mmCIF file of C-alpha atoms in Angstrom:
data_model
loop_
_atom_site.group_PDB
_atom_site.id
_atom_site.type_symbol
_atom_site.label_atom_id
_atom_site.label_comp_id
_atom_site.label_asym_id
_atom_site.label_seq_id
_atom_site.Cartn_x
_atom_site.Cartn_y
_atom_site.Cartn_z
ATOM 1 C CA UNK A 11 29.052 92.950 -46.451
ATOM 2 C CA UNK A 12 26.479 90.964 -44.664
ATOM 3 C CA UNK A 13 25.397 87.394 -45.572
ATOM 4 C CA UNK A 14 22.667 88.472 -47.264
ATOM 5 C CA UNK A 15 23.401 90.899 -50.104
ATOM 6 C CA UNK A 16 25.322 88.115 -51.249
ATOM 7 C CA UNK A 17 23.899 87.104 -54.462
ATOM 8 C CA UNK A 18 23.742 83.051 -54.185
ATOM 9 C CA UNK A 19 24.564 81.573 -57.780
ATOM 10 C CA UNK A 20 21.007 80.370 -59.474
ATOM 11 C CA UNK A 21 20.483 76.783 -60.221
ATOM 12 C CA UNK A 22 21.111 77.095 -63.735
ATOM 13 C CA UNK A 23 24.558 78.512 -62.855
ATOM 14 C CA UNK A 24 25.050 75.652 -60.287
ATOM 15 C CA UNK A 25 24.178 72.787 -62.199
ATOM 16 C CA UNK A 26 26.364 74.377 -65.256
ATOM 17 C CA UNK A 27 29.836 74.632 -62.788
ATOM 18 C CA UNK A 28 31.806 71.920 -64.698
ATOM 19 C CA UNK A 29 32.850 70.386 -61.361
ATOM 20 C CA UNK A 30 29.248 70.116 -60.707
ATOM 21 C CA UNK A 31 28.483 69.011 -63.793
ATOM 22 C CA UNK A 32 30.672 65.964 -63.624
ATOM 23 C CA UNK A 33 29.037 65.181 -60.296
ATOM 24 C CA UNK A 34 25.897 65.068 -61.238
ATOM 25 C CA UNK A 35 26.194 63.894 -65.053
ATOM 26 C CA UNK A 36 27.886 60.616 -63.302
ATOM 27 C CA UNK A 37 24.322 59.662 -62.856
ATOM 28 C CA UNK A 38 23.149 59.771 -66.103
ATOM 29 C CA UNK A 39 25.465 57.597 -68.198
ATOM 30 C CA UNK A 40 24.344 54.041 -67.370
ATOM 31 C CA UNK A 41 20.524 55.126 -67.393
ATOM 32 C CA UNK A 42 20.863 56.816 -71.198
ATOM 33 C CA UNK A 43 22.991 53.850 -72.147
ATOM 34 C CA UNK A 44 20.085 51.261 -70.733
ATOM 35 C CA UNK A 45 17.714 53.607 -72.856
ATOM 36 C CA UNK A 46 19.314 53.798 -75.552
ATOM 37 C CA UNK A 47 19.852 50.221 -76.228
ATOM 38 C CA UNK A 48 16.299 49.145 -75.258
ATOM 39 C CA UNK A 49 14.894 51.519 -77.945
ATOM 40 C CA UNK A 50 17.101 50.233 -80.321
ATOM 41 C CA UNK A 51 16.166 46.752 -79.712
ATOM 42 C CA UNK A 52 12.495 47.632 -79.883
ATOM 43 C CA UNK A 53 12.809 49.833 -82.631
ATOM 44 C CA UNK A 54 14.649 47.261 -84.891
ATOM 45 C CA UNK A 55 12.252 44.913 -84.242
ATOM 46 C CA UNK A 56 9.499 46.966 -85.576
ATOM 47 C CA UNK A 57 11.594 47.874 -88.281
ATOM 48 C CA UNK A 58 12.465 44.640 -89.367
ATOM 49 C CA UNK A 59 9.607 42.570 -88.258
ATOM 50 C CA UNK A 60 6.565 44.476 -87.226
ATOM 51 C CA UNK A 61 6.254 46.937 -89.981
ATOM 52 C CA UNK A 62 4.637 46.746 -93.376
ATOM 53 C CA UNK A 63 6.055 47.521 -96.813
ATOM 54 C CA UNK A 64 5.121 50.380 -98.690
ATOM 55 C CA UNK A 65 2.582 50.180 -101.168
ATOM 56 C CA UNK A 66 4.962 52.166 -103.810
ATOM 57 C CA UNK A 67 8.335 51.612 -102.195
ATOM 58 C CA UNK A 68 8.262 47.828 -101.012
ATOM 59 C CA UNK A 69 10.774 46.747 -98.502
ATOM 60 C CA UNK A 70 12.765 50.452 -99.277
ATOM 61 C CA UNK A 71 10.822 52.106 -96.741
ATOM 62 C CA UNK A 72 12.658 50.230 -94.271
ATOM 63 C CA UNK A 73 15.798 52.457 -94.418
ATOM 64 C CA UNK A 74 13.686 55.310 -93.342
ATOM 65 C CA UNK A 75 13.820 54.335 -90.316
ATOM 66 C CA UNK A 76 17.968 54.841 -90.235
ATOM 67 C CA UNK A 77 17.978 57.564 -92.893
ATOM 68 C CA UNK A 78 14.959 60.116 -90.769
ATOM 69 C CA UNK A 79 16.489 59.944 -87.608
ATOM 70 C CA UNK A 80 20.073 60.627 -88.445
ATOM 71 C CA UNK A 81 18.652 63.779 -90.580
ATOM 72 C CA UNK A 82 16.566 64.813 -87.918
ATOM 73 C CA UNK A 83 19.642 64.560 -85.368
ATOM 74 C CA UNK A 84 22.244 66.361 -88.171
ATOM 75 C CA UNK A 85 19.616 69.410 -87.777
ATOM 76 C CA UNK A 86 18.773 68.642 -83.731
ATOM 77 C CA UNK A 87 22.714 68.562 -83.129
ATOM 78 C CA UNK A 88 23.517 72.113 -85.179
ATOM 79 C CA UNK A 89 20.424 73.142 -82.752
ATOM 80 C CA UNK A 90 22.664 72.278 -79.756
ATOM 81 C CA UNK A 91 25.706 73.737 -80.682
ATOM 82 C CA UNK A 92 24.050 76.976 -81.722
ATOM 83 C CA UNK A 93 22.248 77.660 -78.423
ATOM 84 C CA UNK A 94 26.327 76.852 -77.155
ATOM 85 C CA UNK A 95 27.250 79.192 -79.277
ATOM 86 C CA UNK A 96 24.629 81.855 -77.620
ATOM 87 C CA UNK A 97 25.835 80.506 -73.906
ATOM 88 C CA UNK A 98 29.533 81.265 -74.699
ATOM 89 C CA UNK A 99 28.720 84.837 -76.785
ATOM 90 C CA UNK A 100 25.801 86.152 -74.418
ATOM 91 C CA UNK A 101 25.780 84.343 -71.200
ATOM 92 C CA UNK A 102 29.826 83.311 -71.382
ATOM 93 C CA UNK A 103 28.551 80.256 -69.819
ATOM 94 C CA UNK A 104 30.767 77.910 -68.553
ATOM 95 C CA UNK A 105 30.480 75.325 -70.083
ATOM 96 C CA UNK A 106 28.968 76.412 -73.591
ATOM 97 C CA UNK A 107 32.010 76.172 -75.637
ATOM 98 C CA UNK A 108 32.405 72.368 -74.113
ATOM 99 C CA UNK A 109 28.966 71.565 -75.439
ATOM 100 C CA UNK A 110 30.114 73.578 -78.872
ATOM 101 C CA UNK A 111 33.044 71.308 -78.614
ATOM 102 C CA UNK A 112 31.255 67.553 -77.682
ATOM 103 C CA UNK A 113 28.428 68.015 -80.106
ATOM 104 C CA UNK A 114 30.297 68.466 -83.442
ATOM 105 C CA UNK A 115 31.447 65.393 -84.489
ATOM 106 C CA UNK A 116 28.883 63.668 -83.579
ATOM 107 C CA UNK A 117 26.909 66.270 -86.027
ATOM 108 C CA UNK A 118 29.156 65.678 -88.516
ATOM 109 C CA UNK A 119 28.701 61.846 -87.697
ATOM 110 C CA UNK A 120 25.065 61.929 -88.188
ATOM 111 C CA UNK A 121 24.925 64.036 -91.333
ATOM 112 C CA UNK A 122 27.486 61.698 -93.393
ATOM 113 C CA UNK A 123 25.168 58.981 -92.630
ATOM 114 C CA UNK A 124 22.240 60.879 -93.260
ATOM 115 C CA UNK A 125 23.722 61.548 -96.868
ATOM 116 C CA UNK A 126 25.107 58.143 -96.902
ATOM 117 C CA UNK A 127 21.419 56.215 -96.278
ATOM 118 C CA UNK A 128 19.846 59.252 -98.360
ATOM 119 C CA UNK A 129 22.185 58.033 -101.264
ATOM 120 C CA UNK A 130 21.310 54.222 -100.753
ATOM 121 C CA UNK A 131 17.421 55.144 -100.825
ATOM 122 C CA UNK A 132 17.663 57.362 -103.625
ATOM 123 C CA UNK A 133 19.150 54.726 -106.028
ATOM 124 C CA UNK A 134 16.458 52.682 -106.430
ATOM 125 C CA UNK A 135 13.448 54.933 -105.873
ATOM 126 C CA UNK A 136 14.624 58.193 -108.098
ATOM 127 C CA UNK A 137 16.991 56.186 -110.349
ATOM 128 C CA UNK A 138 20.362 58.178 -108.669
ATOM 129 C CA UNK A 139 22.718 57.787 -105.846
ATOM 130 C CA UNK A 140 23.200 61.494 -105.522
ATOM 131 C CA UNK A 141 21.471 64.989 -107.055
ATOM 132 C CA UNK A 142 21.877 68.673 -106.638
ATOM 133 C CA UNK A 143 19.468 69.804 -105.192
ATOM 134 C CA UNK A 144 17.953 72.006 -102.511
ATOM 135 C CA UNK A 145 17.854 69.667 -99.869
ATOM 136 C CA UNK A 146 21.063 66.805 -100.643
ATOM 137 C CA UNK A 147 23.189 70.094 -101.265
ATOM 138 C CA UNK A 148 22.188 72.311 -98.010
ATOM 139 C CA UNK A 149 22.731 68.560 -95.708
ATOM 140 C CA UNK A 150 26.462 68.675 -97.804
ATOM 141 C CA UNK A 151 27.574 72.175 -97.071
ATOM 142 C CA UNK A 152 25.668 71.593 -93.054
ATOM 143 C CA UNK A 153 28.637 68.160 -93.071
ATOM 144 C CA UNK A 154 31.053 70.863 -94.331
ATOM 145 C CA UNK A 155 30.220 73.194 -91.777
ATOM 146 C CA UNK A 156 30.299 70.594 -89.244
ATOM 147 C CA UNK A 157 34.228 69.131 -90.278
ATOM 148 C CA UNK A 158 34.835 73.342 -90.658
ATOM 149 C CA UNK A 159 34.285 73.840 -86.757
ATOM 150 C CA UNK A 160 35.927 70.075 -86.101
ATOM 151 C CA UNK A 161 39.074 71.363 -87.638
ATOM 152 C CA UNK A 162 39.045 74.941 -85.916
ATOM 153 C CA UNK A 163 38.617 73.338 -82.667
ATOM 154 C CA UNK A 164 41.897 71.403 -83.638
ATOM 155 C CA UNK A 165 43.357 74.557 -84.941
ATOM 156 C CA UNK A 166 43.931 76.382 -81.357
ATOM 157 C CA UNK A 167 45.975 76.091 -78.649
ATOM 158 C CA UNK A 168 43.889 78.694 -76.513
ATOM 159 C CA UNK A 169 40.182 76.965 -76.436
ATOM 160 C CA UNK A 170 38.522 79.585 -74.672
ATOM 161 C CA UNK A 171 39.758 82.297 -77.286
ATOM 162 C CA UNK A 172 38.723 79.754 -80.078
ATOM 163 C CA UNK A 173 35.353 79.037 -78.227
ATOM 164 C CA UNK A 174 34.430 82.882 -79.157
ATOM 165 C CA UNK A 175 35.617 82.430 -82.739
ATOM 166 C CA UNK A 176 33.765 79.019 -82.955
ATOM 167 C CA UNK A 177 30.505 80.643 -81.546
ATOM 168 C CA UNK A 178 30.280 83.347 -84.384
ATOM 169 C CA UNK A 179 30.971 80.646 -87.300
ATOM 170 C CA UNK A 180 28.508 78.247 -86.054
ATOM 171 C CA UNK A 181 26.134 81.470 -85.580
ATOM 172 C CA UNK A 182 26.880 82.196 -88.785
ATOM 173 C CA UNK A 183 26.300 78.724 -90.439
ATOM 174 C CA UNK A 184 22.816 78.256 -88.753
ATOM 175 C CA UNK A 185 21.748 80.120 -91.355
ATOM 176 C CA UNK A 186 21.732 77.214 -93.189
ATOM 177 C CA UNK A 187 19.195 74.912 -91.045
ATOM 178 C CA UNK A 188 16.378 76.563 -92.300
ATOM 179 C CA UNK A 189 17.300 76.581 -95.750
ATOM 180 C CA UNK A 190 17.286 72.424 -95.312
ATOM 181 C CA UNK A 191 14.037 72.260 -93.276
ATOM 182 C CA UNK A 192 12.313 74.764 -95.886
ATOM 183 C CA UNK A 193 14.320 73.449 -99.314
ATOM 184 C CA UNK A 194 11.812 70.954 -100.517
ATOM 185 C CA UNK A 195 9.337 73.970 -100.282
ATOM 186 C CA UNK A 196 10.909 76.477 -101.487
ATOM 187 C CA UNK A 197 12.779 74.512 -104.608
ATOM 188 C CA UNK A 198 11.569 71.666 -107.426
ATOM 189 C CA UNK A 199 13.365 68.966 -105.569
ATOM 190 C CA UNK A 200 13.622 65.164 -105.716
ATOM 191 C CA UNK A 201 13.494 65.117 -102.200
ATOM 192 C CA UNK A 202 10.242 64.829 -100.728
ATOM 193 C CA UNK A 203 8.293 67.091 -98.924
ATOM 194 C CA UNK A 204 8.118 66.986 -95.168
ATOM 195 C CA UNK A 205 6.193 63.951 -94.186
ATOM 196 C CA UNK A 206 6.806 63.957 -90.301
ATOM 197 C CA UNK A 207 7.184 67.382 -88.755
ATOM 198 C CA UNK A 208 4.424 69.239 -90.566
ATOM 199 C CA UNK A 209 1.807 71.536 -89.409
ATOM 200 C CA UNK A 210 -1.114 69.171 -90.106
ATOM 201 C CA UNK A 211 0.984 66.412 -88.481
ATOM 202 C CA UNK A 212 2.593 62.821 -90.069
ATOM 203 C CA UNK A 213 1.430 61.986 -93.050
ATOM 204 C CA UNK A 214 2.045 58.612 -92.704
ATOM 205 C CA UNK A 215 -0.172 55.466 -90.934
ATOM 206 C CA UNK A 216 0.988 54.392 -87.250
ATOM 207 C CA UNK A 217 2.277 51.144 -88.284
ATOM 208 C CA UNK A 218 5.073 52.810 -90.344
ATOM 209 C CA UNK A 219 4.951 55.735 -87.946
ATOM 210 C CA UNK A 220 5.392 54.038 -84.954
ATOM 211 C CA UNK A 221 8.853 51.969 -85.687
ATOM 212 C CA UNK A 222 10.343 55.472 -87.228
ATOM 213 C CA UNK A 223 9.319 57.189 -83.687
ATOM 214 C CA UNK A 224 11.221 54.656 -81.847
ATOM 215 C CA UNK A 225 13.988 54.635 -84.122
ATOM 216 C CA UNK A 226 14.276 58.709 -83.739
ATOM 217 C CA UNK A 227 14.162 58.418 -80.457
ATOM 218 C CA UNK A 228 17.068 55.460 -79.994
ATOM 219 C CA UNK A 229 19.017 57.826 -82.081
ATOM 220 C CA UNK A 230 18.099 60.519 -79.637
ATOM 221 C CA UNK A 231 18.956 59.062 -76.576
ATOM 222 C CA UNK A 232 22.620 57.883 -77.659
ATOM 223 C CA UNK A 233 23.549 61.699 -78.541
ATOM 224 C CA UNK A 234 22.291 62.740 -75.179
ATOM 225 C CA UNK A 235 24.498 59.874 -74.068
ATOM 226 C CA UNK A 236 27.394 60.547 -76.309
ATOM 227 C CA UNK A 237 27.251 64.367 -76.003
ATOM 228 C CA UNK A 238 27.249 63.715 -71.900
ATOM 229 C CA UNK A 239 30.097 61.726 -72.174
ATOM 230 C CA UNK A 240 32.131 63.836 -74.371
ATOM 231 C CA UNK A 241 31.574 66.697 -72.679
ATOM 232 C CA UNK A 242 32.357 65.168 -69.545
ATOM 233 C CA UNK A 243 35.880 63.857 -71.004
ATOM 234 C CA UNK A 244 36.343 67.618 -72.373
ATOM 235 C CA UNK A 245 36.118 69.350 -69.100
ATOM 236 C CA UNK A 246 38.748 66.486 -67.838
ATOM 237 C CA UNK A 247 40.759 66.631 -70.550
ATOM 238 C CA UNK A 248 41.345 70.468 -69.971
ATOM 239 C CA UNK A 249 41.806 70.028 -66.337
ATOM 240 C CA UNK A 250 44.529 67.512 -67.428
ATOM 241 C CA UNK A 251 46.096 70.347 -69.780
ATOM 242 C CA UNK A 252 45.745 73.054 -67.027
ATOM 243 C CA UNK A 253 47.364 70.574 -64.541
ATOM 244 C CA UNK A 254 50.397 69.865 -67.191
ATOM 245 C CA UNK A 255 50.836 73.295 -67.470
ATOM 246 C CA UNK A 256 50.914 74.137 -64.387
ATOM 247 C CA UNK A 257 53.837 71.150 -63.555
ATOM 248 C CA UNK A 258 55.734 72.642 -66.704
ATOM 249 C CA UNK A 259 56.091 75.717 -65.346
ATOM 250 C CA UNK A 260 57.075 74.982 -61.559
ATOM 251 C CA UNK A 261 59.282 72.714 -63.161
ATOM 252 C CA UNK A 262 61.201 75.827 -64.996
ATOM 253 C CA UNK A 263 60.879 77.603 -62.021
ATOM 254 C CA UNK A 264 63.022 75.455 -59.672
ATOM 255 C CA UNK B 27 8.087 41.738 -91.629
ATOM 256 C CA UNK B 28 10.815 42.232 -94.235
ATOM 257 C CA UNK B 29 11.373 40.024 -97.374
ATOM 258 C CA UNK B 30 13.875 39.219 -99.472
ATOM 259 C CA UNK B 31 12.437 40.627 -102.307
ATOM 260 C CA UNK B 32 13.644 43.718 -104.795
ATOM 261 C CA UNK B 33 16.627 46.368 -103.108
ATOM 262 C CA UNK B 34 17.449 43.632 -100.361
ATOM 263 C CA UNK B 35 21.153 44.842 -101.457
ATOM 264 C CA UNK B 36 20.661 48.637 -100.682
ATOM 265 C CA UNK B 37 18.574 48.049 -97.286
ATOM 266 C CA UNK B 38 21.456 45.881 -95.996
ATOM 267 C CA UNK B 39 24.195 48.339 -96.773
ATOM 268 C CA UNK B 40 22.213 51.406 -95.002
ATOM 269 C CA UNK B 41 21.730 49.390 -91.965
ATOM 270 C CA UNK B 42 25.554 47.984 -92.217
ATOM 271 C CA UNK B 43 26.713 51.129 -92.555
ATOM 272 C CA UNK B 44 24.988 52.791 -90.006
ATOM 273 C CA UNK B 45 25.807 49.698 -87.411
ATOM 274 C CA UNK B 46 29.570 50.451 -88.398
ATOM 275 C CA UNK B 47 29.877 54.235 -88.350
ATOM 276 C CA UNK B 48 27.670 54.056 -84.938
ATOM 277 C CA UNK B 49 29.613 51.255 -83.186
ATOM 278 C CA UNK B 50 32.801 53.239 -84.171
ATOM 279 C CA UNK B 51 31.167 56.237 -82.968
ATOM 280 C CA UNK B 52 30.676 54.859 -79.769
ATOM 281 C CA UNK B 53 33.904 52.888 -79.275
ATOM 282 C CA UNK B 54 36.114 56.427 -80.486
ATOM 283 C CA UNK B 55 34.280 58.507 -77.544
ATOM 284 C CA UNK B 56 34.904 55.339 -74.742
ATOM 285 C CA UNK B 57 38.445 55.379 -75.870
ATOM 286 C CA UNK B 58 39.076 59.027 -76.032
ATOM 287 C CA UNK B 59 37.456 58.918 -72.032
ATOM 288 C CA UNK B 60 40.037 56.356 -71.141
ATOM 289 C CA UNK B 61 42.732 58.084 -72.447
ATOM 290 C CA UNK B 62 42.147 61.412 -70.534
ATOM 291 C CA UNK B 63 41.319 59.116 -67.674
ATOM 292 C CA UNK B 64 45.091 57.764 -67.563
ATOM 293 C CA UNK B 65 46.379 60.930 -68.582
ATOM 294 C CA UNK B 66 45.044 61.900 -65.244
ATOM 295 C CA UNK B 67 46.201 59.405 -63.296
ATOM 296 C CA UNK B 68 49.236 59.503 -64.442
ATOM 297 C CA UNK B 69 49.594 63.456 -63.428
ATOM 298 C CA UNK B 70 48.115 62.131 -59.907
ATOM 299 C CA UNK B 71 50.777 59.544 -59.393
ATOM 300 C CA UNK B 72 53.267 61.841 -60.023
ATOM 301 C CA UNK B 73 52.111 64.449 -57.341
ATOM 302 C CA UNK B 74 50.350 66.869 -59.941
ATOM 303 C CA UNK B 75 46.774 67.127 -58.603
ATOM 304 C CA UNK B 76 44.138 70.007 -58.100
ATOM 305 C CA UNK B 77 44.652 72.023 -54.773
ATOM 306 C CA UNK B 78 40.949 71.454 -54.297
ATOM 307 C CA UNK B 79 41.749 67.599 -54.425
ATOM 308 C CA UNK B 80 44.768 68.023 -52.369
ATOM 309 C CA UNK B 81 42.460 69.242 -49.302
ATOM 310 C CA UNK B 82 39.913 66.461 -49.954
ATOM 311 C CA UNK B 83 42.857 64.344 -49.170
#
């Protein structure tokens, strides 16, 4: 065969080679994690002292700026790990069922304290910590899902065989990100309608829109940070496994 | 800025409990590094390495 009919890997599939990925993912830890805490520092300031009360809400409107992002990243983080799920069922990517792996506690993470600021918000402005409806249930059974896929993870010894299980149930529970993004339209709900991502745009005036822009994307940047990290420790951790194995079983050999 | 008026109570514990669950967050995926970081080591110092980092040697 000469030189060149062979087919040179794409640079998708190059930058996706876990041992290139830890090579060039080095790069990107201390960068996110200066990001991440200068938008938190500028985005706590507005929250706490450059922003205005609400006219109905007061001071309340202040744990929006906690409560939106971490439901906007409990939906953005199911996002991730169901394009993973794609990679590993589709593309078998390499390192799809790592990403699958990384992102979902730190899903799971976001949506308790989505639910958990919800909660605290809800008290004083509707009168209860906690209702059934469209929207508070679908963000429960989305944390369910999330400590579901947690615990299979945990549940097999072979993680490239549970990586193809793990694909079709988180396939299968993305079903239920629409029903939250569409729940306070489809259903009489306590929960308000969509105030930020809708087709006309925010409904809302810059001076409360601006500090809950920076706070979303703080929030942002420390799951691209955290889901970097993890999945860098992943791919190590199963080269540390591999390695084991391997020493186990020259051990029984001699 | 933000008074001390009505709710203080509620908007202290959603930021409090966010800083907690975060920082813990954070600190759980730094330590969970480190440990398959020694793990690693440790296989290294006992001769158990990759055969690609044997011939970088």
């Amino acid at each position: 065969m000469s030189v060149d009919t062979v087919k040179q890997p794409n640079w998708f599939s190059r930058l996706a080679h876990p041992g290139q990925f830890l090579a060039w993912s080095r790069y990107l830890i201390w960068p996110l994690a200066i990001a991440t805490g200068l938008s938190f520092a500028i985005g706590l300031w507005f929250a706490f002292f450059n922003s205005p009360e609400d006219y109905q809400m007061g001071d309340m409107v202040r744990v929006m700026y906690v409560h939106v992002p971490n439901a906007w990243l409990s939906q953005l983080v199911y996002g991730v790990m169901a394009v993973s799920a794609l990679g590993t069922l589709v593309w078998r990517h390499p390192l799809a069922d790592v990403a699958n792996k990384a992102a979902a506690p730190l899903g799971a993470v976001f949506t308790a304290l989505a639910l958990y600021t919800g909660s605290l918000w809800g008290r004083p402005t509707w009168g209860t910590f906690w209702e059934w409806d469209g929207r508070m249930t679908s963000t429960l059974v989305l944390l369910l899902i999330y400590l579901g896929i947690i615990a299979l993870w945990r549940a097999f010894d072979d993680q490239l065989k549970a990586g193809r299980i793990i694909a079709i149930v988180t396939l299968v529970g993305a079903l239920n990100i629409p029903v939250i993004k569409f729940s306070v339209d489809w259903w009489n709900t306590l929960h308000q309608p969509a105030s930020v991502f809708t087709a006309s745009g925010p409904k809302m005036p810059g001076s409360i829109l601006t500090p809950l822009l920076v706070m979303m994307l703080a929030f942002t940047l420390l799951f691209a940070l955290l889901q970097v990290a993890r999945m860098r420790t992943e791919i190590l951790r199963r080269r540390a496994e591999t390695l084991s194995r391997q020493a186990a079983l020259q051990g029984a050999a001699k | 800025m933000i008074g001390d008026g009505a709710h203080i109570e509620f908007i202290a514990w959603a930021y409090v409990g966010v800083a907690v669950l975060t920082v813990a967050l954070v600190a759980y995926v730094v330590w969970d590094s480190l440990r398959v970081d020694a793990r690693l080591k440790a296989l290294d110092k006992a001769g158990i390495r990759r055969r690609s980092d044997e011939s970088k040697r």
